[in-house]
Structure formats: structure tokens, C-alpha cells
Amino acid sequence: GNSERAVRPPSRPRPPLLVLRAAPLPAYTSMDLGALFGGSSAPARLLIERDQFVLDGQNFTVRAGCVHYFRVHPDLWEDRLARIAALGLNAVQTYVPWNYHQAWNASSLGPARVDLDSPSRDLPRFLRLAHGLRLRVVLRPGPYVCGEFEFGGLPAWLLRDGPIELRTDAEPYMGHVERWWGELLPRLRREGLMLDDGGPVMLVQIENEYGHFGDVSEVEADRRYLERLADLARRHLGDGAQLFTSDPDDLAKLTRGTLSPSASRLGSEVLTTVDSCDVPEDAWAAQRSFNPPGRSPFFCSELWVGWFAHWGEPARPNLAAQRARDVAERLRRVLAVNGGTGSVSLYMAHGGTSFGWWAGANTADGMYLPDTPSYDYGAPIGEGGGHGLDEAGGDKYAALQSVLLEAPSGGGSSVPSSSPSASRPPSPPAEPQPLREEPPPPRRLSSTVEVELPEAVRLMEAETLAALSGGGRCCDELPLPMEEVGCDYGIVVYETELPAGSGGPLQVSRLRDRLLAFVDGEFVGRMYRQQGWGRADPKGLLMPPPRPYPRTLRLLVENLGRVGFVDLPWFSRTFLLDQRKGILGGVWLNGTLLNRTGPDGQAGWRTHCLPFDDAQLDVLRRLPARQPSGLLDTAGSVALGAGSVALDAGSVAVSVAGAMLHLAQGSDRDSPPSLPSSLPSSQPPSAATATFYRGAFELPSADAGADAWLALGGGWAHGTAWVNGWHLGRYWLPEGPQRSLYVPGPLLREGGNELLLLSLDVAEAEADGQPRWARLYPSPNHTGARSAPQETAAASSRQLQIYSYAAAYSATKLTSANARHAVVDAFSHLEGLLSLGSKIIRLRAPAEPAAQRPSAAPIVAAIAAAGALLALVAAAYVFRAGRLRRPWRRRDRALARRFFLV
């Protein structure tokens, strides 16, 4: 996690019991809670009558915006909430990720105490700030939250003791949940944050999109699970909040994931809501079928205004590329449902950043897809707090604001006579409206800042590892998963001794996720968790030549994020259990399992846990640093252990133990060069691999507290960065699409500042003679002179394979009750295929070396096959709809038009 030292402790004065007079305050300044709502002594209640929310006896429409406090620097919480209020919203929605608040205690060998007090985890303060800006709160405390967060918000220590049933009524999972909620929910009640105590929390969600995972209609333990969660919430919170569930507006998922009256004794108490809401009228019809008559106010609990990004994907996938006017039109249609009383939550109003190790991962059609730190989401409030723009330059903030401010007031809106709730007379607002003044634009750096990194510490040296991990854990017969050694996040290093004379290929089974191999401290090569991802050879690494003496093998394994969402209900339970990290299988050298036992009878694997928390960073700063070595220019030579590197203007010659390897500049990294059998099939060893770099930079007073973006170029490829102890997240320049890391203004101070980089890999630019550089910019996405790798034909061909497989998989869903959505998915994949196909043809220019150009035949064949398959899908869908004698809805007609256009 991030260093709490990098956060200025907030001022938290206790509100007076009686306020006689309140001076006017700016929109972005906290207000005294006692003066907020006119001093009414009766507790507020959110009720449901005649398909309408009713607050304090007046009609109320929820207009919420999602912002995750854990993705925003705590000194910026108030600024982001003020921008949400100025957007025209009357509520804020947030998840509460369990793993963010409860870590593993290595001393007691059990879960640590729940942290709701440190600055970046002070949820009560965040809720008080929202209240001070007259924003109500829609709280989503999980225990599973998804949100592209690490493991969907579940603690990794749940996996510590092996297989465990998650997200169902089973022990020990439910025992941990009860203890977690037993600390979280009573705290909200004690601090007066619930609606009936005069606080802002009015809606509380139970679980999250459970229809993707469980089945309350068929599995008794799943139904008991949701009921048990609802009972826990009532026990701790009383009747001060309306409980609800949220699932996609799809009948199959609603059947599996909601406590409807026909499935549960709590069907009349827990409101069913829907997300997605592509066709709002259909979504409300689906929602009403799972709520008692008259108790179904339309609430689109997630109206997606954009989308997130994975490493290696295009910069703006599908939904993230939505134009501002299209998002505004979707919002207008949602608000118009039920006579203009539709409630909504924008997902996201402000996306923020998954700092530290908190970015999660997804899976699609068998592909593991780690998420980027940026969670900008194409939201109306951008990652840095400014107005979000679409690809055409359209202002999403202004477009959505115009719709929200033109619509009837969210609080106390009158109900038209055509509404089912027409018997309730028009009424004044139920409460003062949120303050609408938008804060000034965020401050940015006045100019680019160059950062020198003169100090370097090699991570793979024995002294460094021993100092950071206290010697590590010894000794195990086989490498253990990270969770079993108490290393939930970050990096783990496995160390063993290779016998004299050993050599041959090195293979690892069930690797999670990315591995760097070192022999006697020198880099050998890399592996990835799945074939075809990251251009690794699945057959293994060829080790250096045998030696007549023992050598030390160290395997650095990086956790790239646990998957938190799988859209396969029959597979999700097993898949969640497969989220342990590190090496889950074994390590083989030349076909022999490395489970050797030393002459003293001890097993041979030592494990170093490296989460790089505050304590380890302090140790790192005290280690003796040296001038960075291995920085290559266009001429000269650099010593690298037992080998050397000599450079001239056209090639690189690498000598390792007497063998020579020549690499031409600009060689294709997708296919390894021809190698003698005695050399590793990887890039040459580099002093910049698995090395910490530290540097300082000065800022004038005018730039203190100004936002910036950290950009890296030259030979930097993959690693992670800290500024003044705050973990910004990982960078991965060859994969993209994210090219820079957001640096919140509160981190930057006048005078001296610190940048710390952990370089886990270097790019071919190291051999191209391009010096590495690090700079702070006043705006994001600076790439230097290098082009983004995803703009090559080879990279686009890899995306083409993914889209082809995804299109075929969508067709297999046709027989399910979700067939309509399967067709939508298939069309989106076909559009991706056509787009990528034209892109590949464009990129297959004569300037690109012939060896790097993919053949056109597989491209044409893949597009033709996908097109034929989708034609069959569409025909079968039309036939199925006709057999069911279901009248074509507006969406069906739109699908047909879209198919013929494609």
C-alpha cells in the first residue's frame, strides 16, 4: 500500500452541538454538519411508495456519481466531491474494498485490525466531507466489490490456507465477513453517518452483481448468503438505510443474483436495481419483475460513461471511446423513465487511479488481462480532476451537466400526472440542494521537470535481499505461493542452489504472473503466465553453460493483480480459488524437478517477500548506492559481471563466458535471435534489470502542490515508481496503452522531492543508444521519441487473435437466456476485427521489415470466418425470436440494422 507519511493528516474538529449562525462557504469547503439540514429533530427515512423514492415525505430522485475514495489522494477528496456536486448530482456512490482496510498481521498470523483511521483509509472523514457538500451517499460495502480492484476487494489472505469457498454461505469465509462488517458497519452508526442519525448514508448495497457468480434460485447456500448479509446489515445499521442489490438488466442474471419475493423471505425489504441500462424502458421492466408491485423505483445503479483499460490493449477500448453527446443522450433517457423520475448513478463520475499494487485484473476468453493503474474510465471528471474529454474533444462534464441541470430537481421533484405515483401531490425539495459552484481548475506544473537518478541498488544481490527481507524464509522443498509465506502483494524472490555441472532449459509450471530469472546475480531471461502473452517462449529458458561449481538461482516473480471478475457463473467459483500468486507448481531444470535437499538435511528453497512497504523502503534508502552501470550510449563498453558489451553505431556485441552474440540495432523483439545452444534465449544481461534507482528534484514554491505526470523514456520498459514515498503504480511502456503515471499535487512540495524507481526490465532502446530519462510533465501521456508498440502490425495481429476467439465464444452463448446480449457482444467483436484488420493492412507498409510483417492470409481468413460465424448467429437469433413469437423490440430492430451495415 501507499505510505501514510506522504499524506498530510486532515484537520478533524468536532462539530458544535448548537450552531446559531453559519457564514456562506465556497462549494468546495466543508460545512459544519450541525447546520446542514435545518435542525429537524425527526430522523430522516428513505422509503418506497408507488414506484418512487420518498425522503422525509417528499418525492426524491437519486442522481449519484461514483467516486472511489481509495483511488483519490485524501487531500483531494473534497475537491473531487465538490466537482461532483457542481456537475448537478445530489449523491455520491462508493465501494468499500475489504482488502484495502484489513491486511494480514504477520506477528499474530491472522487478519490485522480493520483500519478506518489512517488518512487514506479514513472512510468516515470521506462521508463527512460528502455530507458537508449536501451530498447523500450510496454505500457499497461488498464484501465483494469488483471495480477492477485487486481480487475484487477480497483480501488475499483468504487464500492463505488453501481452498476456501468464497462468496457463499460457507465457513470460514462467512466468519471473516461477519468480523469485517462487525467493525465497519457499527463504526458508521457510532459516528452518526446513517440517514436516520442525520448522516448522509441512505442506500446500502448487498454484495455486487451476484448474478455473474452465484444462483440464489437454484443454490440454497447462495440464497442464504445474500440473506445473511442483509440480516447483518440490518443488525448493525438498523432501519436507517434502504438495502439493495445490483445486477445487469438481464433476466437470467437478475434471477440468479437478486432476493426477489419469489426466492427469498427478504424480497420485500431488499430493493432490486439494475445496471448497464442500454434500453432504460426495458431495464425498468426487468427490474419491476423482481420487486413487489409498487416498490420498484427505477434505479440504474451503474450507467457506464466509459470503460477501463488493460495492459496491451488499445488506448480507448469500446465504451471508453463513447462520445460526450451519446453519453448525455443515454443519461437523458434514463432520467425520463417513469414520468421523469428515473434515478441513476454515473459509473464513473471520477475514476481516479489504482495506486500502489491495487490494480486488479480481468479474464476474457482464457486471456489474463492485468489492469492499468489509471482508472480514468473516460469519466466526466478526468484522472487529474479536469473536465473529461472524448476522442473528438467533446467535453463530457459539460454535456452531462447540461442534462442534469435541465432535468427536474433530484430532491422533491414533482411527479407528472401520467406517472404511477401521480396520487402524490407536487412538493417542495426534501432537503437543501448540493452546492453547485465548480472549484477552480486543478493546478498543474508550470514547466517540465527533468529528474536525474544518480543512485542505483541492485535488487538481486544477496546483501540487498537479506537486508530487505531479514534473510527470508528458509527452507522449503518447493517454492510456495505468495499467500502461504504472508506476501500478499508486490514481488517474491525464490532462491536455491544449483548443483555443480547443472544446465539446460529452465521450466516453471503454474506461474503467476511474470518471472525474471537470475544466475549468480546475472539476468538470464523472463517468463509469463500464459503462452503468447508478452512474447515469451513457453518451452522455458535456456540457462547459461554448466559450471564445475554450484551457482545460485533466483527467480523474481511479480504479482500483476488478482482477477476479480469472471462472467461465467459455472466457472467463477473455481476460478476465484486460482488467484494465488507466485509459483503454484514446480521448477524443472533440464527435466529434473528442483526439490533438492542440501547436505544438512534442509530443503533447498529460500523465499524473500518484497511488498516494498514503508519499512522496506527505509532499508533501501540506507543501503549503499552506486553510480548506475550498464547505461549504454552509442559507443563504448560496459562490464556486466563475467561478460562485457561493446558498442558501435550499428550493432551490439555481447560476450558471456567467452561465447559471442551479435544483435543488430532495432531487431525484432517478438522473435528471439538465433542463439548458440550454450546461451540463454533472452536479451543480454543488463544492470538495469531488477535495480532500484533514486533521485531528487527541486520545485519552486509556485509548483508546490501542483499536479504532474511522470513519464519515462529511452530504455525504461517495466517497473514501478514512488514519489516522496507514495506508490504511483507500475509502468509498462512496451505494452501500453498507459504512457505516464499521475502524480497528485499534494505529494509535491517546495524544495527537495524524491523519485524512486524499481526497474524490472529494460527495452531494446537500451541497445539502440537512447539514454533513459525521467520527467515530470504538466499533462499526461508523453511518449518521447519512441512509437507505441501497439501501433505495429505484429501487436495488432495479437489483438486480432483475441477478437476472433472472443467472437466465437460469444456465439456459444446463443442457447442461453442471455442470447440477446451474446449477439451484442458478437457484433462488438466483429467491429473490433474489422477495425484491426484495416489497421494491420495500413501498418504493413514497405518501411516495415518483411520479417516483421504478418502474413495477410491469416488476417483475411480470420475476418471471413468471424463474419460467417456471426451471420449464422444473427440468423439463428432471428429464427429463435420467431419461434418464441416474441415481438421485435426496438433493440432487436437496431441489431438487425447494425448487422446489415457491418
Coordinates of C-alpha atoms in Angstrom, one line a residue, residues 41 115 117 131 133 146 151 222 237 306-307 324 372 446 485 544 610 646 652 713 729 779 858:
S41 CA -35.4 16.6 15.1
D115 CA -8.0 0.3 9.6
D117 CA -8.4 5.9 10.7
H131 CA -22.3 15.4 3.9
L133 CA -21.4 19.4 0.5
C146 CA -15.3 -5.9 -8.2
F151 CA -9.2 -9.5 -6.2
D222 CA -26.2 -18.7 -2.3
L237 CA -27.3 -0.3 10.8
G306 CA -16.7 4.9 -20.3
W307 CA -14.5 1.9 -19.6
A324 CA -19.9 13.1 -24.9
T372 CA -3.5 -0.3 -15.8
S446 CA 4.4 25.4 -14.8
V485 CA 4.5 -17.0 3.0
P544 CA 24.0 -20.4 -19.0
L610 CA 9.1 -7.9 -1.0
A646 CA 30.9 -3.5 -26.8
V652 CA 25.9 -4.7 -30.1
G713 CA 11.6 7.1 -21.9
G729 CA 1.8 2.2 -9.6
S779 CA -0.1 16.9 -18.8
P858 CA -4.5 -15.5 -41.8

